Coordinates of C-alpha atoms in Angstrom, one line a residue:
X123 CA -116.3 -51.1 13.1
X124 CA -113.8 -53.6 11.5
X125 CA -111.9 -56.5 13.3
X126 CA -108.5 -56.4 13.4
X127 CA -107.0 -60.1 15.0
X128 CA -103.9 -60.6 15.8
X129 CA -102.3 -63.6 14.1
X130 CA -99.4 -65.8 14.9
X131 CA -98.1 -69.3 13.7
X132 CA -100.9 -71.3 15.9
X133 CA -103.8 -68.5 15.2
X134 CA -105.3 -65.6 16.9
X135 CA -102.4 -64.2 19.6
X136 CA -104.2 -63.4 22.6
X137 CA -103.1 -60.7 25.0
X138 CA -99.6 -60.8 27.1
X139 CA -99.5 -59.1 30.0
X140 CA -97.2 -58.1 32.3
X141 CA -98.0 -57.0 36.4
X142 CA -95.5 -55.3 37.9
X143 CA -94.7 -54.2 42.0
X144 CA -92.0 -52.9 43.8
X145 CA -92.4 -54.7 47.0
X146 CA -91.8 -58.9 47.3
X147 CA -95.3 -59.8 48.4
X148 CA -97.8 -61.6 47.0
X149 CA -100.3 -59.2 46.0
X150 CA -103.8 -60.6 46.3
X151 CA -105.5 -58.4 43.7
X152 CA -102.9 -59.0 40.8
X153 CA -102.7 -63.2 41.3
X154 CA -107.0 -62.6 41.2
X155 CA -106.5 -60.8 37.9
X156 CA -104.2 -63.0 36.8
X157 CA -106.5 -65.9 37.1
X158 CA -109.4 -64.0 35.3
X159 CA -107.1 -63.6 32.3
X160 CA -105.8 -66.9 31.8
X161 CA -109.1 -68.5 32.0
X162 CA -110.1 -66.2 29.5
X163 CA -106.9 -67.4 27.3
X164 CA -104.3 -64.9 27.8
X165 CA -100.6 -64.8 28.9
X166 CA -99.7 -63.7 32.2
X167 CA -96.1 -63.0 34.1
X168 CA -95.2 -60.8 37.3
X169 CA -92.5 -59.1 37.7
X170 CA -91.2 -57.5 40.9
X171 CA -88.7 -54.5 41.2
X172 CA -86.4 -55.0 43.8
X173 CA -84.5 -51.9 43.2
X174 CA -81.3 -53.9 43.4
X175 CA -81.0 -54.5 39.8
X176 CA -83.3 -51.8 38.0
X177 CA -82.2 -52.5 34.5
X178 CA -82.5 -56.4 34.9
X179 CA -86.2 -55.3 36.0
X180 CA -87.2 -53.7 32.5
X181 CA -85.1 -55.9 30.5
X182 CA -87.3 -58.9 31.5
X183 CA -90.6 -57.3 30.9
X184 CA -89.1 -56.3 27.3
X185 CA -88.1 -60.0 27.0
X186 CA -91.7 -60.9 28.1
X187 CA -92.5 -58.7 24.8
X188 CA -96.0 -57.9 26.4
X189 CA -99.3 -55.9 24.8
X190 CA -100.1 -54.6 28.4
X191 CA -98.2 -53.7 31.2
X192 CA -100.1 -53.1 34.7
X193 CA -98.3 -51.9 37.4
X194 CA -100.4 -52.1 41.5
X195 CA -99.7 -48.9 43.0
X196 CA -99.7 -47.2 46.8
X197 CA -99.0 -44.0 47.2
X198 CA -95.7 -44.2 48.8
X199 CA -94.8 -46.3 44.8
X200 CA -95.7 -43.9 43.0
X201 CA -92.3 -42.3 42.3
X202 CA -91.3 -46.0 41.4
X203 CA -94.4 -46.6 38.9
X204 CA -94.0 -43.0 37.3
X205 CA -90.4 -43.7 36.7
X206 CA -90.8 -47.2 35.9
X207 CA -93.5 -46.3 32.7
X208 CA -91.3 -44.1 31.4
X209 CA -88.7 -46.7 31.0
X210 CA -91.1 -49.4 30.2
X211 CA -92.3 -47.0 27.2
X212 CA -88.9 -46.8 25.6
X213 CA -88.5 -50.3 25.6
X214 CA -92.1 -51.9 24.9
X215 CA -95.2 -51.0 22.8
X216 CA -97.2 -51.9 25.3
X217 CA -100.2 -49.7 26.8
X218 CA -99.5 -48.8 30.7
X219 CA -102.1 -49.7 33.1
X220 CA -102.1 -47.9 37.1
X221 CA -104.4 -49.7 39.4
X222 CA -104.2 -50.1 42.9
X223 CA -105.6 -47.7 45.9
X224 CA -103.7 -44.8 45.1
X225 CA -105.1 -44.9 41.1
X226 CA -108.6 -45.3 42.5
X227 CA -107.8 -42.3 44.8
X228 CA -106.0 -40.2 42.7
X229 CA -106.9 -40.8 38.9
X230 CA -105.5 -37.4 37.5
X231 CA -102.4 -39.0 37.8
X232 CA -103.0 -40.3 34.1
X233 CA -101.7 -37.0 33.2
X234 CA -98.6 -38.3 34.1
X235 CA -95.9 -38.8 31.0
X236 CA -96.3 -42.6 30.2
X237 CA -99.9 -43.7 31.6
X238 CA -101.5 -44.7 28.9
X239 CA -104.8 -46.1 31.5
X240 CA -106.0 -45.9 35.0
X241 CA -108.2 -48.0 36.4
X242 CA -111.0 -47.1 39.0
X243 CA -111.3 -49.6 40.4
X244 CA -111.2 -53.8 40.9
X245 CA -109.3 -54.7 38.2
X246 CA -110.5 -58.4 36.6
X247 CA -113.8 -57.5 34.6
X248 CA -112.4 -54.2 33.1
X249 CA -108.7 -55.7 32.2
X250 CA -110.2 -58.8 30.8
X251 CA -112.4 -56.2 28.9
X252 CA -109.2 -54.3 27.5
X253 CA -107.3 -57.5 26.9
X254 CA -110.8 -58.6 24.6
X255 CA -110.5 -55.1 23.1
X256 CA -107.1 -55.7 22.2
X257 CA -107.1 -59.1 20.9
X258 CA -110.6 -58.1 18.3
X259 CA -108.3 -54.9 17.2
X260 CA -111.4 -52.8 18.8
X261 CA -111.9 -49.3 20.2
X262 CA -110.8 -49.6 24.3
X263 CA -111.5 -45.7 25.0
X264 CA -115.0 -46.1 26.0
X265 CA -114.4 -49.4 28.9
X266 CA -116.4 -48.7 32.1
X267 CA -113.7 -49.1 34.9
X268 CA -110.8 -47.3 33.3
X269 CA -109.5 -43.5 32.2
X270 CA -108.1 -44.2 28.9
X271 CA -105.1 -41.4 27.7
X272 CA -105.3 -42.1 23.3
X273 CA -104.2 -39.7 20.9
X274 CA -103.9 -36.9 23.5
X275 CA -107.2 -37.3 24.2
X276 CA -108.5 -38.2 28.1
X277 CA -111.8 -40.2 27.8
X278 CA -113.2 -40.5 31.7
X279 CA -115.2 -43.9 31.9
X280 CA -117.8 -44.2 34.7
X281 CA -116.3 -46.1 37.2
X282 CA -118.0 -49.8 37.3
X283 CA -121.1 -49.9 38.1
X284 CA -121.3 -53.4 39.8
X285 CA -118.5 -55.2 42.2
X286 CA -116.9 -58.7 41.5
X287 CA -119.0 -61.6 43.1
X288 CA -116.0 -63.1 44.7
X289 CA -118.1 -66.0 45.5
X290 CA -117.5 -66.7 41.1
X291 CA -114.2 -65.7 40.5
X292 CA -111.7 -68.0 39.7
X293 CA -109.2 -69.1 42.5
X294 CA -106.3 -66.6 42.5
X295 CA -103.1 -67.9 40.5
X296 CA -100.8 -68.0 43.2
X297 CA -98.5 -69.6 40.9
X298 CA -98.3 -66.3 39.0
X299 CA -95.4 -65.9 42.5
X300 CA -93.3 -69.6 41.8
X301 CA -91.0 -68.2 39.7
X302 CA -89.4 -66.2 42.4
X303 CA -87.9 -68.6 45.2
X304 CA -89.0 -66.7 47.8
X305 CA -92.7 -67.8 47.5
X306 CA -91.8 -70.8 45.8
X307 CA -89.8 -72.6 49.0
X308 CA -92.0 -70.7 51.1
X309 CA -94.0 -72.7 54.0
X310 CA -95.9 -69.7 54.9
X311 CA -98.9 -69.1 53.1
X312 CA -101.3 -65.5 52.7
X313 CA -104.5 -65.5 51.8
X314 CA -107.5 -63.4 51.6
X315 CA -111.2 -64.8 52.1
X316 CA -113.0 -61.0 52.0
X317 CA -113.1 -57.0 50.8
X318 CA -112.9 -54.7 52.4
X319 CA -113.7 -53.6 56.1
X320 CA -116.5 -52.6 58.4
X321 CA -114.9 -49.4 60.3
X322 CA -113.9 -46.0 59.5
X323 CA -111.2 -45.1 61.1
X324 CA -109.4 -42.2 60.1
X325 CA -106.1 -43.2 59.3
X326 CA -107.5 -45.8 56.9
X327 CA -108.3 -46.0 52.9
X328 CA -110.4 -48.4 53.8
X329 CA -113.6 -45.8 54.5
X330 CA -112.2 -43.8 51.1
X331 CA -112.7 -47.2 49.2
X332 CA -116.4 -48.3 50.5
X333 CA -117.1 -44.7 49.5
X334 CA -116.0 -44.8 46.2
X335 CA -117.3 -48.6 46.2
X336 CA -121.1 -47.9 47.0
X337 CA -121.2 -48.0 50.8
X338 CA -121.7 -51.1 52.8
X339 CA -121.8 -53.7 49.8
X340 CA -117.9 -52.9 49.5
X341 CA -117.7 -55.7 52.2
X342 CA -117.7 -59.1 50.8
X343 CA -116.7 -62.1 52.7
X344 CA -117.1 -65.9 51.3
X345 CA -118.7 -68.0 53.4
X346 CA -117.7 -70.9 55.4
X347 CA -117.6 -73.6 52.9
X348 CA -116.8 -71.8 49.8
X349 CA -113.6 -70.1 52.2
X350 CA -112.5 -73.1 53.6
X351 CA -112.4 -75.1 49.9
X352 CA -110.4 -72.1 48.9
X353 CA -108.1 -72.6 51.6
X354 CA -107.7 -76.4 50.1
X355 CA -107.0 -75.8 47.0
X356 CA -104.3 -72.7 47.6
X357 CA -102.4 -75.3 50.1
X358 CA -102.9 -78.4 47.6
X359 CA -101.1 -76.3 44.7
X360 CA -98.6 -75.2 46.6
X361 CA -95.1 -76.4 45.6
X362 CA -94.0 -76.8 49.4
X363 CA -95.7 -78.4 51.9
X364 CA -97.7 -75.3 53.6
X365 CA -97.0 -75.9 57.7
X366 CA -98.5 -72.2 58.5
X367 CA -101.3 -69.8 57.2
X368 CA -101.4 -65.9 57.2
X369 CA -105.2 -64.3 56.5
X370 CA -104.4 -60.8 55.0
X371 CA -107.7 -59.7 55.1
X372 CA -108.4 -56.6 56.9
X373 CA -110.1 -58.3 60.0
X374 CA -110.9 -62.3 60.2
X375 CA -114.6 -62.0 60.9
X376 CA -117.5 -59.4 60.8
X377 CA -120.1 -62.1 62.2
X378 CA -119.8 -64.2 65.2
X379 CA -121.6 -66.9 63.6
X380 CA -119.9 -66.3 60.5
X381 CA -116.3 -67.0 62.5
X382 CA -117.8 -70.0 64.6
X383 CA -119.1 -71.6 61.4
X384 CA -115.7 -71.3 59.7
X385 CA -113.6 -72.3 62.6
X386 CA -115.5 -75.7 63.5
X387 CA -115.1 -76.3 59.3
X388 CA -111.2 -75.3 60.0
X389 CA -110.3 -77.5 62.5
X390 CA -112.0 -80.2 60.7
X391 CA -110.7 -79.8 57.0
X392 CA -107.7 -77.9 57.6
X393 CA -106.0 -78.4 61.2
X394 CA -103.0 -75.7 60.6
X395 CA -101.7 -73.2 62.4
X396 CA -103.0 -69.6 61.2
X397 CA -102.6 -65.8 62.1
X398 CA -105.3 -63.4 61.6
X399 CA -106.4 -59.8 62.7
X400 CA -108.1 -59.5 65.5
X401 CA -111.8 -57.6 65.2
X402 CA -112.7 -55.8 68.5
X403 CA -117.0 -55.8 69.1
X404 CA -119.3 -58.2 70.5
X405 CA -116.6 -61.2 70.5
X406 CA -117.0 -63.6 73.6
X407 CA -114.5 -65.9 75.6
X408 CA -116.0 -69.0 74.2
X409 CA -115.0 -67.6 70.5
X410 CA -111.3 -67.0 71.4
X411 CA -111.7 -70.7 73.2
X412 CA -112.8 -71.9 69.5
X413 CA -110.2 -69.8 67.7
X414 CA -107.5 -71.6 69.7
X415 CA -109.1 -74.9 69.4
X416 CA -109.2 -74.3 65.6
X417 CA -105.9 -73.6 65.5
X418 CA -105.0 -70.0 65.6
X419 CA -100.9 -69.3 66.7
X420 CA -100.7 -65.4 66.7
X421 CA -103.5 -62.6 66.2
X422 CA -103.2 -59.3 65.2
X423 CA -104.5 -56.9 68.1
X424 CA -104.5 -53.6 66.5
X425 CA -104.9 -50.8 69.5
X426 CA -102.7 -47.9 67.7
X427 CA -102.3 -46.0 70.3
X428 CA -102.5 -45.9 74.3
X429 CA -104.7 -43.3 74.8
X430 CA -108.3 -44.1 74.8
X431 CA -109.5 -40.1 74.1
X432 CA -106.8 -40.4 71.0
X433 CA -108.2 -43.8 69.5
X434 CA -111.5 -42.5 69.8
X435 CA -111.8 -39.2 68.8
X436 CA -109.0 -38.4 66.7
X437 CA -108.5 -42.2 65.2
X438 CA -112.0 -42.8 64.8
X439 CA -111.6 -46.1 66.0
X440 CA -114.2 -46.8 69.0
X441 CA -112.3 -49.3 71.2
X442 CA -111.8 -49.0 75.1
X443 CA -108.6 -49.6 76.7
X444 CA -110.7 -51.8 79.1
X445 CA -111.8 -54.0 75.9
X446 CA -108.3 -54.5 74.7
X447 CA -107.1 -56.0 77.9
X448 CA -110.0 -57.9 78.1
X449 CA -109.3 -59.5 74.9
X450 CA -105.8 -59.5 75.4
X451 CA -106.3 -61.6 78.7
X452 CA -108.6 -64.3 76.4
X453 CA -106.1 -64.3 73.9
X454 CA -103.7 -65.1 76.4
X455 CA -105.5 -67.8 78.5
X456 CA -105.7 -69.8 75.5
X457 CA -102.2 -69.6 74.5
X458 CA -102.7 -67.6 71.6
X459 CA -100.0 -65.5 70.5
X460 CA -100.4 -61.7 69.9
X461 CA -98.8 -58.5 68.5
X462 CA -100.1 -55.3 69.3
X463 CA -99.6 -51.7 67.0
X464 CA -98.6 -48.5 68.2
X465 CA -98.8 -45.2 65.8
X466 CA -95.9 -42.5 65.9
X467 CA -96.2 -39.2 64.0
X468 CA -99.6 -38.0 64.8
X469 CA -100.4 -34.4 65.4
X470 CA -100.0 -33.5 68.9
X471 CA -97.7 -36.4 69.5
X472 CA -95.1 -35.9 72.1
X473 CA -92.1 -38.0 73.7
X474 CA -93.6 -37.4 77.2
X475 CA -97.1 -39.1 75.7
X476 CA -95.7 -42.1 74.7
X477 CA -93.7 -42.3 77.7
X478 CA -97.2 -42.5 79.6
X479 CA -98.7 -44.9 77.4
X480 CA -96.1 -47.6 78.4
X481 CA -97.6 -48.7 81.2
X482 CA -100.8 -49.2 78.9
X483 CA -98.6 -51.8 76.8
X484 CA -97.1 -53.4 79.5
X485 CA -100.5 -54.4 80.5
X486 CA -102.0 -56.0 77.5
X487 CA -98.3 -58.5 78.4
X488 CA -97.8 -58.5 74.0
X489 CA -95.5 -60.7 72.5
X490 CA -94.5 -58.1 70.2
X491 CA -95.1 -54.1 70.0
X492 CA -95.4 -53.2 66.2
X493 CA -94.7 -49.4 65.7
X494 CA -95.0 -47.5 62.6
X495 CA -95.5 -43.9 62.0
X496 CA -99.0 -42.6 60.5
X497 CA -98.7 -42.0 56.4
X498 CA -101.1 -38.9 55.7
X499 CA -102.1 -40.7 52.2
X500 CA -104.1 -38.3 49.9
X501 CA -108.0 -38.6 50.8
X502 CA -108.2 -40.0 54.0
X503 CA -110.3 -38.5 56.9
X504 CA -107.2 -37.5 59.1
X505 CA -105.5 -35.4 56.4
X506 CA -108.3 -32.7 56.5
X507 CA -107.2 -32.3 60.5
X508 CA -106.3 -28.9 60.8
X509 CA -103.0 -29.8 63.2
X510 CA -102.5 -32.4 60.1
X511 CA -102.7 -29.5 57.3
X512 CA -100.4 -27.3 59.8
X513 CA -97.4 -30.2 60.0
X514 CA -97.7 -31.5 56.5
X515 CA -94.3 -30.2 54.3
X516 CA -95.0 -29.2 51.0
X517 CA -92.7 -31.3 49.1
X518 CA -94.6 -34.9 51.2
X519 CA -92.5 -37.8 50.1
X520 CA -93.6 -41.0 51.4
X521 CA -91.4 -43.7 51.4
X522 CA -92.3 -47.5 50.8
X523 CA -90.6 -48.4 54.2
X524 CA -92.9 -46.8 56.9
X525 CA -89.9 -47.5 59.8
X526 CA -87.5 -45.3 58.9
X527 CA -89.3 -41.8 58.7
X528 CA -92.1 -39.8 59.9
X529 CA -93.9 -37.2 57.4
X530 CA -95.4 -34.7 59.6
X531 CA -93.4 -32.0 60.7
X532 CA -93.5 -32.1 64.6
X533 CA -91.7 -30.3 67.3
X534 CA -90.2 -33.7 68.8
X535 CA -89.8 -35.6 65.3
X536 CA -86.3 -36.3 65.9
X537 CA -86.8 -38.0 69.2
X538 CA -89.7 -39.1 68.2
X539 CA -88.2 -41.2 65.3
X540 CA -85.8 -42.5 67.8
X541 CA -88.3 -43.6 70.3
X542 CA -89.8 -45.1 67.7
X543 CA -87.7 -47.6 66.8
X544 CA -87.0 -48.4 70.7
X545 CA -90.9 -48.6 72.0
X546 CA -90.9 -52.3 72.2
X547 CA -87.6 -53.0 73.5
X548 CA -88.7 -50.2 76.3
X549 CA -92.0 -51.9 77.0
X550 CA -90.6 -55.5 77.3
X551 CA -87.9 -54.7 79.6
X552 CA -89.0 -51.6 82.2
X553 CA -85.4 -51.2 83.3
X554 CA -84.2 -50.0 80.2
X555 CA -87.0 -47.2 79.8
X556 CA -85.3 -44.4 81.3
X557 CA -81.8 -44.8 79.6
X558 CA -83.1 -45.5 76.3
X559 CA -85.5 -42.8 76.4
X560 CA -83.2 -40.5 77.3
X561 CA -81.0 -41.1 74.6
X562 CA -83.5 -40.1 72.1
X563 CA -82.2 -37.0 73.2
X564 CA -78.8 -37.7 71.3
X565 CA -78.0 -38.7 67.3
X566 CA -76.2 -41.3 67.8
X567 CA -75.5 -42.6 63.9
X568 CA -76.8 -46.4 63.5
X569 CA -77.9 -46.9 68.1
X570 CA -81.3 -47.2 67.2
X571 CA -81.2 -48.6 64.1
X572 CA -79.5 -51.5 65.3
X573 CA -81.9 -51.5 68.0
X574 CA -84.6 -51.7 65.9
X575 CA -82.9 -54.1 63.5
X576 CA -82.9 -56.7 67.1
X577 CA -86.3 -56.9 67.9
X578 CA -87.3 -56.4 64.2
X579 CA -85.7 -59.9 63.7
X580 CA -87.1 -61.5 66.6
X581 CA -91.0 -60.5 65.2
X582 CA -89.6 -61.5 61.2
X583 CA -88.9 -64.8 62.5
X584 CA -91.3 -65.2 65.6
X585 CA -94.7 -63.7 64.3
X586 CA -93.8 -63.9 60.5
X587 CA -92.4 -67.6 60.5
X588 CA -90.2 -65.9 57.8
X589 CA -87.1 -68.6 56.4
X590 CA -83.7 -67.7 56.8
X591 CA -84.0 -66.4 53.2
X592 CA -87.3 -64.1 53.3
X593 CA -85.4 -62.8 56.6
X594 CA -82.3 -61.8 55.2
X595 CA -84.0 -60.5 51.9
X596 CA -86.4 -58.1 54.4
X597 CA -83.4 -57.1 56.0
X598 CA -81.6 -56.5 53.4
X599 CA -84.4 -54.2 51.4
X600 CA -86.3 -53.0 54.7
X601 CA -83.0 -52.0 56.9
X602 CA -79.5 -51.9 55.0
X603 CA -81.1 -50.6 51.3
X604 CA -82.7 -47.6 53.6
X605 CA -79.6 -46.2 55.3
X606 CA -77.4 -46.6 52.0
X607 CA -80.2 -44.3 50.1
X608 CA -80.0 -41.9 53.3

């Protein structure tokens, strides 16, 4: 096969690429990627669709004048990244790249007009892989990782058949974000020391993923030192002095010794205030002592729902009530804050259910109740639920804000939506449980959105130690952008 190279003035042009989202986060798998390729030589930009100014959004990518344009994908995105390839491919030249869990889940959607590739899976050896391919002017159908659509032809690569050692990649490029002042003055910073998680619950990808992954050795974790050298360099090349930390990773800790290694190396090297998620299991008093003494502010208690029977058998995650009070009650002790998770929209649910489970919350004493409303995503366990199958609509449309609406057709959904968005404020103060509650009887245009919209801002800027400016953009994209589009 012959080489083609790509000249310009200063010699061989290597790749540009462009990662696109729809959601102002920092995503941890593109800035990884990102890191690969420019140690590797090529050009690298993010750009982020804030719906606001959709043409501004394409515009710059086109300006950016890239060879490849990858765009990290969830299900609820994927009418954004369908519509956004389209409009990238009358504009650019570039090949179309889908990644992210819903392209591992769901590959046939490189049928779709304008995917040109999907990839399977993690994204750094197989993009660097295509960038190579591009830059030697060589054949890119046959690249393990990636479904590659040429010539109207579908070539279906083996997924890869090993996972990234994240011990040896290179530290993600978290200044892939600067450019946009919202991460750039931020003081807040996320980070992610593993993959993947340990349980199987069935409201989760995560169990779809260590599937498709190869089991058990989906879960990586760095260790101790090679985590807490991380953390050292993400806060030393950050633009703004960092005064809080947010691990994104699906739980903290899988080993005790594993935490208490990393904690006593925390409050040594690092000393800053940081929020995790709590794993239930074998965790003792003295740990949450340690966690506190390290520094942890606010943890992540995720109990989904206050029925034990429900967690268990429907959820698949195998927590007691008693457990979560008992950790709840350490957590508290120590002065450690914590948020707890409630799920709306599950088969069977009722008002009158949730109505009983308040007495459940009140008792773990949570500085925050965080509700959302379960998303039936393609693949996981819970979707082949027979009462799921029976209240799934035909025409499912998930949205990218999970507080607005439920998917499952229920009896109560109405009320249900309602109560929703009023759980917390009726678990913090009992006197208000019976009126509010029985206005979920009513549409009352904007009540409990505005409702919702109070103690929203009170976890944005409590829990989140969002600025002013992240606040008012959340609210902005989150609350107002919703109700205009309803």
């Amino acid at each position: 096969m012959s080489i083609k190279v790509r000249m310009s003035g200063k010699g061989p042009a290597l790749a540009r690429v462009a990662l696109c989202q729809n959601t102002m986060v920092e995503y941890m798998g593109l800035m990884s990627i990102s890191a690969v390729l420019k140690k590797a030589g090529h050009e690298v930009e993010v750009f982020i669709d804030t719906y606001l100014r959709q043409d501004r959004f394409v515009k710059d990518i086109k300006r950016f004048n890239p060879d490849i344009v990858g765009l990290s994908i969830l299900t609820p995105s994927v009418p954004w990244a369908l519509n956004a390839v389209k409009r990238i491919k009358k504009e650019t030249t570039a090949l179309t790249v889908l990644g992210g869990i819903h392209a591992i889940t769901t590959p046939e959607i490189i049928n779709e007009e304008g995917v040109d590739i999907v990839c399977l899976g993690e994204g750094e050896s197989c993009m660097e892989e295509l960038c190579s391919a591009l830059d030697r002017g060589l054949d890119y159908t046959a690249i393990e990782g990636l479904w590659v659509k040429k010539d109207g032809l579908i070539h279906h690569n083996a997924k890869l058949s090993t996972l990234e050692d994240i011990e040896a990649l290179p530290y993600p490029d978290r200044a892939l974000y600067n450019k946009y002042a919202y991460f750039h003055n931020s003081r807040f910073l996320r980070l992610l020391i593993s993959r993947g998680c340990p349980f199987s619950c069935t409201f989760c990808y995560n169990p779809v993923l260590r599937e498709q992954f190869g089991g058990k050795g989906y879960l990586r974790r760095l260790s101790p030192e090679s985590a807490i050298a991380f953390i050292e360099n993400m806060i030393n090349n950050h633009p703004r002095p960092v005064r809080h930390l947010y691990f994104a990773d699906e739980v903290l800790w899988t080993n005790n010794i594993w935490l208490r290694e990393f904690l006593t190396l925390y409050k040594k090297k690092i000393n800053l205030p940081f929020t995790a998620a709590f794993r239930f299991g074998p965790i003792e008093e003295k740990d949450i002592q340690l966690m506190a003494d390290a520094g942890a502010w606010a943890m992540g208690v995720s109990a989904e729902t206050g029925d034990e029977q429900q967690r268990i058998n429907l959820l698949g995650k195998h927590v007691s009530n008693d457990h979560i009070i008992e950790v709840t009650g350490w957590l508290r002790k120590y002065g450690i804050l914590y948020a707890t998770t409630v799920m709306f929209g599950l088969p069977g649910d009722t008002v009158a259910d949730h109505v009983k489970r308040l007495d459940f919350y009140r008792s773990l004493h949570a500085n925050y109740v965080w509700t959302a409303f379960f998303q039936p995503y393609p693949g996981i366990a819970l979707c082949a639920h027979p009462a799921v199958i029976a209240a799934m609509p035909k025409d499912t449309k998930f949205n990218v804000t999970f507080h607005h609406n439920m998917t499952l057709d229920l009896p109560e959904r109405d009320r249900l939506i309602r109560l929703k968005k009023i759980y917390d404020l009726c678990v913090r103060f009992p006197l208000l449980e019976k009126p509010l509650v029985a206005l979920t009887r009513y549409r009352i245009p904007f009540l409990f959105d505005i409702l919702f919209f109070l103690h929203f801002t009170y976890y944005a800027l409590r829990a989140e130690k969002l600025s002013l400016f992240q606040y008012m953009y959340h609210i902005k994209l989150s609350i107002v952008m919703p109700l205009f589009r309803r």
